[in-house]
Amino acid sequence: MPPIVYLNHWSGNGPAALTGGESPRAEARPLYELAQWDLTRVRALLVPANVDQRFLLTQRDRLEAYLLAGGAMVFNGHVAYPFLRWLAPFVPGAARGLDGLRVYRAADHPVFDGVQGEHLTFRRGVAGFYARGGNPPPEGAQVLNTLGPDALPVDWVLALPGGGRLLAHAGNDLWMYAGSTDTAGRIVPQLFAWLHGDSA
């Protein structure tokens, strides 16, 4: 089966939750070698929150072709340089204290099955780690989780022609929840189960 690839923008081998252990979930590859890859041999791309979006913008045509041909991508972070036609710049949430940081489920999805909004709102008793705004979804996307009373779209998924899938999360890397002892610990294994499947 083609690998799930983590776009490694630092030195080292990527997050241990993804690329460590005897049976790693993903394979780390250097971001700046992306132009040399045969993307037809990649199951999914994992894009971390602090990735060089300006570089990804130079790869826009290849990345869009990959997704339209059935590839999958998980994007984390704030969109600053829309490197895909389906992305738009990040919109910060209004400063409303705790109410503005609460995460709410908008639609069921396998990645977030059984994950409680309270366990996304708070991490180690502190609110605001999950998200502080949203990346506007494109037409046809399904919003999965929202933020605050304005229901900013924190997580959304877009099913593309040809079977491609784009999951966007407007916050820190989803894999930071690997090993969590509350229901947020379900995210990483369910994310990989979803990537290995075919459902939108």
XYZ file of N, CA and C in Angstrom:
600
model
N 0.844 -1.195 0.000
C 0.000 0.000 0.000
C 0.879 1.245 0.000
N 0.541 2.262 -0.790
C 1.328 3.497 -0.798
C 1.381 4.116 0.596
N 2.478 4.784 0.931
C 2.629 5.324 2.283
C 1.843 6.608 2.514
N 1.566 6.859 3.777
C 1.111 8.167 4.232
C 2.367 8.952 4.573
N 2.500 10.145 4.027
C 3.757 10.891 4.123
C 3.571 12.174 4.924
N 4.458 12.354 5.893
C 4.512 13.584 6.686
C 5.495 14.542 6.027
N 5.044 15.762 5.732
C 5.911 16.766 5.113
C 6.819 17.356 6.190
N 8.034 16.868 6.249
C 8.956 17.225 7.328
C 9.672 18.529 7.008
N 9.319 19.580 7.749
C 9.893 20.895 7.483
C 11.011 21.255 8.456
N 11.368 20.330 9.344
C 12.484 20.529 10.266
C 13.482 19.397 10.075
N 14.556 19.425 10.857
C 15.486 18.302 10.874
C 14.857 17.168 11.682
N 15.487 16.021 11.675
C 14.945 14.889 12.410
C 13.965 14.089 11.580
N 13.235 13.222 12.261
C 12.365 12.265 11.577
C 10.880 12.546 11.736
N 10.528 13.746 12.175
C 9.124 14.069 12.335
C 8.601 13.673 13.704
N 7.328 13.937 13.980
C 6.739 13.633 15.290
C 6.742 12.138 15.577
N 7.167 11.784 16.775
C 7.236 10.371 17.141
C 5.875 9.696 17.041
N 4.811 10.441 17.297
C 3.463 9.863 17.227
C 3.111 9.397 15.822
N 3.794 9.952 14.819
C 3.520 9.596 13.425
C 4.580 8.680 12.845
N 5.828 9.014 13.096
C 6.924 8.361 12.374
C 7.834 7.529 13.267
N 7.523 7.433 14.562
C 8.375 6.679 15.471
C 7.899 5.260 15.693
N 8.696 4.506 16.435
C 8.337 3.142 16.799
C 8.674 2.121 15.731
N 8.377 0.870 16.046
C 8.701 -0.228 15.131
C 7.770 -0.271 13.921
N 6.555 0.189 14.102
C 5.586 0.203 12.996
C 5.020 1.612 12.850
N 5.806 2.526 12.291
C 5.343 3.917 12.195
C 4.094 4.047 11.337
N 3.246 4.990 11.732
C 2.015 5.237 10.988
C 2.281 5.959 9.673
N 3.358 6.756 9.647
C 3.651 7.583 8.476
C 5.149 7.597 8.217
N 5.488 8.056 7.042
C 6.884 8.162 6.606
C 7.222 9.644 6.469
N 8.291 10.086 7.122
C 8.706 11.489 7.024
C 9.576 11.679 5.790
N 9.251 12.717 5.015
C 10.082 13.070 3.863
C 10.348 14.570 3.891
N 11.532 14.995 3.443
C 11.858 16.423 3.469
C 10.905 17.236 2.594
N 10.341 18.266 3.185
C 9.393 19.119 2.474
C 9.960 19.638 1.163
N 11.201 20.113 1.196
C 11.750 20.806 0.028
C 12.187 19.859 -1.090
N 11.958 18.568 -0.898
C 12.172 17.593 -1.973
C 10.850 17.184 -2.622
N 9.773 17.848 -2.220
C 8.436 17.493 -2.712
C 8.358 17.466 -4.233
N 9.029 18.385 -4.897
C 8.955 18.460 -6.358
C 9.505 17.208 -7.028
N 10.317 16.439 -6.301
C 10.948 15.248 -6.883
C 10.127 13.979 -6.659
N 9.085 14.053 -5.862
C 8.336 12.848 -5.530
C 7.381 12.447 -6.645
N 7.138 11.155 -6.715
C 6.066 10.629 -7.556
C 4.821 10.543 -6.675
N 3.955 11.531 -6.767
C 2.802 11.592 -5.875
C 1.776 10.497 -6.149
N 1.877 9.839 -7.294
C 0.958 8.729 -7.553
C 1.251 7.552 -6.621
N 2.401 7.598 -5.957
C 2.785 6.529 -5.029
C 2.641 6.955 -3.568
N 1.813 7.971 -3.325
C 1.579 8.478 -1.965
C 0.094 8.352 -1.638
N -0.204 7.692 -0.525
C -1.603 7.517 -0.107
C -2.194 8.825 0.400
N -1.435 9.539 1.237
C -1.933 10.787 1.827
C -0.756 11.647 2.244
N -0.990 12.954 2.306
C 0.005 13.925 2.757
C -0.462 14.539 4.066
N 0.437 14.576 5.053
C 0.166 15.195 6.343
C 0.939 16.502 6.402
N 0.222 17.608 6.481
C 0.832 18.939 6.420
C 0.783 19.572 7.808
N 1.943 19.814 8.439
C 1.955 20.382 9.789
C 1.647 21.871 9.804
N 1.325 22.358 10.999
C 0.840 23.729 11.146
C 1.868 24.790 10.766
N 3.146 24.517 10.971
C 4.166 25.536 10.714
C 4.891 25.325 9.390
N 4.252 24.654 8.462
C 4.861 24.372 7.164
C 5.103 25.672 6.393
N 6.039 25.627 5.478
C 6.342 26.767 4.609
C 5.275 26.834 3.510
N 4.249 27.633 3.736
C 3.150 27.712 2.771
C 3.573 28.404 1.483
N 4.541 29.280 1.568
C 5.016 29.933 0.342
C 5.678 28.914 -0.578
N 6.394 27.966 0.007
C 6.962 26.903 -0.825
C 5.851 26.036 -1.414
N 4.873 25.667 -0.599
C 3.776 24.845 -1.115
C 3.038 25.549 -2.243
N 2.998 26.872 -2.186
C 2.363 27.631 -3.264
C 3.067 27.390 -4.597
N 4.375 27.164 -4.570
C 5.115 26.862 -5.807
C 4.769 25.473 -6.338
N 4.173 24.637 -5.492
C 3.813 23.262 -5.871
C 2.308 23.108 -6.095
N 1.611 24.232 -6.215
C 0.147 24.215 -6.262
C -0.400 23.297 -7.350
N 0.096 23.409 -8.558
C -0.448 22.610 -9.658
C -0.297 21.118 -9.384
N 0.856 20.707 -8.869
C 1.092 19.283 -8.589
C 0.190 18.803 -7.457
N 0.054 19.616 -6.418
C -0.764 19.211 -5.281
C -2.239 19.124 -5.660
N -2.718 20.073 -6.447
C -4.119 20.017 -6.873
C -4.361 18.816 -7.785
N -3.429 18.541 -8.679
C -3.575 17.381 -9.558
C -3.594 16.091 -8.741
N -2.764 16.037 -7.721
C -2.715 14.871 -6.833
C -4.070 14.651 -6.156
N -4.642 15.703 -5.614
C -5.927 15.574 -4.932
C -7.055 15.237 -5.907
N -7.041 15.843 -7.070
C -8.089 15.572 -8.056
C -7.979 14.168 -8.642
N -6.812 13.555 -8.494
C -6.617 12.188 -8.975
C -6.901 11.149 -7.892
N -7.370 11.606 -6.726
C -7.745 10.657 -5.681
C -6.886 10.690 -4.442
N -5.921 11.590 -4.368
C -5.067 11.685 -3.190
C -5.793 12.307 -2.007
N -5.149 12.244 -0.851
C -5.721 12.812 0.370
C -4.694 13.718 1.039
N -5.187 14.746 1.709
C -4.316 15.668 2.439
C -4.992 16.076 3.739
N -4.187 16.131 4.801
C -4.623 16.685 6.079
C -3.793 17.937 6.309
N -4.455 19.091 6.309
C -3.765 20.370 6.517
C -4.061 20.885 7.914
N -3.010 21.262 8.634
C -3.143 21.865 9.958
C -2.633 23.293 9.916
N -3.260 24.178 10.690
C -2.729 25.520 10.833
C -3.609 26.602 10.252
N -3.041 27.807 10.236
C -3.726 28.985 9.713
C -3.307 29.201 8.267
N -4.250 29.276 7.367
C -3.915 29.542 5.967
C -3.466 30.995 5.842
N -2.223 31.177 5.429
C -1.685 32.518 5.169
C -1.491 32.733 3.676
N -1.044 31.682 2.992
C -0.836 31.700 1.542
C -1.653 30.546 0.964
N -2.825 30.813 0.417
C -3.676 29.727 -0.083
C -2.989 28.961 -1.221
N -2.388 27.843 -0.864
C -1.601 27.082 -1.830
C -2.435 26.055 -2.587
N -3.730 26.004 -2.290
C -4.688 25.208 -3.052
C -5.884 26.093 -3.366
N -6.557 25.832 -4.452
C -7.720 26.654 -4.835
C -8.843 26.576 -3.807
N -8.826 25.538 -2.968
C -9.910 25.323 -2.011
C -9.633 25.965 -0.647
N -8.490 26.603 -0.507
C -8.125 27.231 0.764
C -8.303 28.739 0.695
N -8.641 29.338 1.834
C -8.789 30.793 1.949
C -8.150 31.235 3.259
N -7.708 32.495 3.342
C -6.978 32.948 4.528
C -7.751 32.788 5.840
N -7.003 32.473 6.865
C -7.495 32.272 8.223
C -8.244 33.498 8.739
N -9.337 33.234 9.461
C -10.125 34.292 10.094
C -10.040 34.103 11.608
N -9.405 35.033 12.338
C -9.305 34.874 13.793
C -10.655 35.055 14.473
N -10.832 34.346 15.584
C -12.058 34.495 16.345
C -12.068 35.787 17.142
N -13.262 36.271 17.438
C -13.398 37.465 18.273
C -12.971 37.133 19.703
N -12.398 38.113 20.387
C -11.956 37.912 21.772
C -13.177 37.901 22.688
N -13.637 36.713 23.060
C -14.839 36.582 23.888
C -14.589 35.683 25.086
N -13.353 35.637 25.541
C -13.048 34.807 26.689
C -13.272 33.340 26.400
N -13.657 32.610 27.425
C -13.831 31.172 27.296
C -14.898 30.807 26.275
N -15.992 31.561 26.221
C -17.064 31.245 25.268
C -16.548 31.252 23.832
N -15.606 32.126 23.528
C -15.061 32.208 22.181
C -14.089 31.105 21.843
N -13.722 30.290 22.841
C -12.757 29.209 22.626
C -13.398 27.829 22.693
N -14.687 27.791 22.933
C -15.355 26.487 23.036
C -15.532 25.858 21.655
N -15.287 24.558 21.597
C -15.385 23.799 20.351
C -16.691 23.008 20.359
N -17.407 23.075 19.237
C -18.698 22.402 19.107
C -18.691 21.492 17.882
N -19.346 20.348 18.015
C -19.493 19.433 16.885
C -20.569 19.954 15.945
N -20.240 20.017 14.652
C -21.201 20.470 13.646
C -21.739 19.308 12.821
N -20.930 18.273 12.639
C -21.351 17.102 11.859
C -20.522 15.907 12.298
N -21.122 14.742 12.235
C -20.398 13.518 12.578
C -19.383 13.195 11.493
N -18.262 12.617 11.913
C -17.232 12.193 10.969
C -16.373 11.139 11.653
N -15.876 10.139 10.890
C -15.085 9.072 11.508
C -13.867 9.555 12.293
N -13.226 10.640 11.869
C -12.026 11.116 12.568
C -12.361 11.573 13.988
N -13.551 12.118 14.176
C -13.921 12.680 15.476
C -14.978 11.853 16.203
N -15.173 10.620 15.769
C -16.157 9.760 16.400
C -15.812 9.570 17.882
N -16.769 9.874 18.741
C -16.568 9.673 20.173
C -15.724 10.725 20.862
N -15.283 11.749 20.140
C -14.454 12.808 20.726
C -15.373 13.907 21.259
N -15.255 14.207 22.532
C -16.114 15.203 23.160
C -15.569 16.612 22.944
N -16.472 17.543 22.650
C -16.063 18.924 22.446
C -15.317 19.509 23.628
N -15.683 19.098 24.825
C -15.019 19.599 26.035
C -13.546 19.198 26.055
N -13.240 18.029 25.487
C -11.855 17.562 25.478
C -11.036 18.205 24.365
N -11.705 18.889 23.435
C -11.012 19.715 22.451
C -10.881 21.148 22.964
N -11.899 21.598 23.679
C -11.863 22.958 24.235
C -10.734 23.104 25.244
N -10.561 22.096 26.103
C -9.552 22.162 27.162
C -8.460 21.120 26.941
N -7.224 21.532 27.150
C -6.084 20.615 27.151
C -5.284 20.913 28.411
N -5.204 19.921 29.279
C -4.555 20.103 30.582
C -5.163 21.283 31.342
N -6.470 21.440 31.189
C -7.191 22.464 31.920
C -7.155 23.854 31.319
N -6.500 24.009 30.178
C -6.350 25.321 29.545
C -7.094 25.321 28.213
N -7.862 26.379 27.950
C -8.594 26.503 26.686
C -7.767 27.261 25.656
N -8.020 26.971 24.385
C -7.395 27.729 23.304
C -6.335 26.998 22.523
N -5.954 25.790 22.962
C -4.940 25.046 22.218
C -5.484 24.526 20.891
N -6.756 24.129 20.876
C -7.293 23.470 19.682
C -7.428 24.428 18.516
N -7.960 25.606 18.779
C -8.142 26.579 17.692
C -8.475 27.941 18.277
N -8.174 28.973 17.494
C -8.517 30.353 17.868
C -9.124 31.101 16.677
N -9.646 30.351 15.740
C -10.270 30.927 14.559
C -10.561 29.827 13.564
N -10.792 30.206 12.308
C -11.131 29.205 11.306
C -10.590 29.534 9.934
N -10.396 28.486 9.131
C -10.081 28.634 7.711
C -11.397 28.485 6.946
N -11.851 29.513 6.239
C -13.151 29.432 5.567
C -13.238 28.223 4.633
N -14.310 27.451 4.728
C -14.444 26.275 3.868
C -14.877 26.653 2.462
N -14.476 25.867 1.475
C -14.942 26.111 0.107
C -16.358 25.577 -0.072
N -16.963 25.947 -1.175
C -18.290 25.427 -1.501
C -18.238 23.904 -1.586
N -19.191 23.264 -0.959
C -19.272 21.814 -1.001
C -18.598 21.114 0.158
N -17.846 21.849 0.981
C -17.178 21.235 2.125
C -18.178 20.979 3.247
N -17.888 19.995 4.063
C -18.704 19.709 5.241
C -17.946 20.185 6.476
N -18.540 21.101 7.213
C -17.925 21.600 8.444
C -18.155 20.571 9.547
N -17.081 20.217 10.255
C -17.144 19.161 11.264
C -17.167 19.706 12.684
N -16.331 20.701 12.966
C -16.269 21.321 14.288
C -16.221 22.830 14.122
N -16.860 23.536 15.052
C -16.872 24.993 15.002
C -16.372 25.566 16.321
N -16.087 26.868 16.288
C -15.522 27.553 17.448
C -16.407 28.719 17.865
N -16.754 28.745 19.152
C -17.423 29.893 19.736
C -18.823 30.156 19.227
N -19.427 31.245 19.711
C -20.811 31.569 19.327
C -20.969 31.954 17.863
N -19.869 32.342 17.211
C -19.944 32.683 15.786
C -19.808 31.459 14.892
N -19.605 30.290 15.501
C -19.493 29.021 14.758
C -18.449 29.097 13.649
N -17.272 29.604 13.996
C -16.186 29.629 13.008
C -15.798 28.206 12.644
N -15.582 27.922 11.362
C -15.275 26.553 10.932
C -13.843 26.157 11.279
N -13.696 25.345 12.309
C -12.371 24.901 12.755
C -11.892 23.716 11.929
N -12.776 22.757 11.717
C -12.443 21.550 10.953
C -13.470 21.369 9.849
N -12.992 21.097 8.646
C -13.899 20.777 7.548
C -13.241 19.765 6.624
N -14.086 19.069 5.888
C -13.596 18.076 4.938
C -14.266 18.316 3.593
N -13.486 18.163 2.536
C -13.985 18.353 1.175
C -13.726 17.091 0.374
N -14.793 16.524 -0.182
C -14.668 15.390 -1.095
C -14.533 15.934 -2.511
N -13.506 15.483 -3.206
C -13.191 16.005 -4.534
C -13.500 14.985 -5.621
N -13.712 15.452 -6.859
C -13.899 14.515 -7.970
C -12.699 13.570 -8.067
N -12.978 12.334 -8.378
C -11.887 11.366 -8.480
C -11.550 10.700 -7.172
N -12.295 11.025 -6.112
C -12.073 10.370 -4.826
C -11.109 11.081 -3.901
N -10.593 12.232 -4.295
C -9.674 12.971 -3.434
C -10.370 13.519 -2.201
N -9.585 13.724 -1.135
C -10.136 14.214 0.130
C -9.180 15.235 0.737
N -9.749 16.333 1.221
C -8.972 17.377 1.884
C -9.612 17.649 3.236
N -8.857 17.382 4.303
C -9.300 17.664 5.666
C -8.478 18.832 6.184
N -9.142 19.909 6.581
C -8.452 21.106 7.058
C -8.789 21.357 8.520
N -7.744 21.594 9.309
C -7.882 21.893 10.740
C -7.190 23.215 11.022
N -7.920 24.193 11.534
C -7.390 25.546 11.721
C -6.755 25.728 13.096
N -5.774 24.887 13.394
C -5.122 24.987 14.691
C -3.844 24.189 14.727
N -3.373 23.923 15.949
C -2.166 23.119 16.114
C -2.371 21.726 15.525
N -1.269 21.036 15.272
C -1.339 19.720 14.642
C -2.279 18.774 15.395
N -3.137 18.102 14.664
C -4.049 17.149 15.282
C -3.302 16.049 16.024
N -2.105 15.708 15.554
C -1.377 14.605 16.191
C -0.792 14.993 17.547
N -0.926 16.250 17.965
C -0.505 16.605 19.317
C -1.374 15.899 20.358
N -2.532 15.379 19.923
C -3.426 14.689 20.843
C -3.127 13.196 20.949
N -2.118 12.724 20.249
C -1.748 11.307 20.350
C -1.395 10.976 21.795
N -1.971 9.918 22.299
C -1.674 9.506 23.664
C -2.477 10.210 24.728
N -3.357 11.142 24.346
C -4.201 11.805 25.343
C -5.058 10.770 26.060
N -5.259 10.978 27.343
C -6.014 10.004 28.129
C -7.517 10.263 28.111
N -7.931 11.394 27.536
C -9.364 11.647 27.391
C -9.799 11.262 25.978
N -10.996 11.653 25.578
C -11.506 11.205 24.275
C -10.747 11.803 23.096
N -9.993 12.886 23.304
C -9.188 13.447 22.214
C -8.117 12.466 21.752
N -7.779 11.493 22.602
C -6.817 10.470 22.215
C -7.313 9.581 21.088
N -8.593 9.664 20.750
C -9.147 8.867 19.651
C -8.798 9.450 18.283
N -8.416 10.731 18.246
C -8.268 11.421 16.961
C -7.222 10.767 16.074
N -6.014 10.543 16.583
C -4.932 10.061 15.715
C -5.222 8.671 15.147
N -5.573 7.670 15.961
C -5.878 6.364 15.346
C -7.049 6.420 14.376
N -8.057 7.235 14.686
C -9.205 7.343 13.782
C -8.845 8.107 12.518
N -7.942 9.071 12.620
C -7.470 9.782 11.434
C -6.793 8.819 10.472
N -5.936 7.956 10.995
C -5.229 7.025 10.115
C -6.156 5.955 9.561
N -7.130 5.524 10.345
C -8.119 4.576 9.816
C -8.882 5.214 8.663
N -9.221 6.490 8.808
C -9.931 7.205 7.740
C -9.052 7.342 6.501
N -7.787 7.675 6.693
C -6.885 7.833 5.549
C -6.656 6.515 4.817
N -6.698 5.415 5.543
C -6.524 4.110 4.890
C -7.812 3.620 4.237
N -8.926 4.267 4.553
C -10.198 3.918 3.933
C -10.492 4.818 2.747
N -11.738 4.821 2.341
C -12.128 5.596 1.158
C -13.286 6.551 1.413
N -13.833 6.555 2.636
C -14.997 7.404 2.891
C -14.586 8.867 2.974
N -15.520 9.757 2.626
C -15.252 11.190 2.705
C -15.306 11.633 4.155
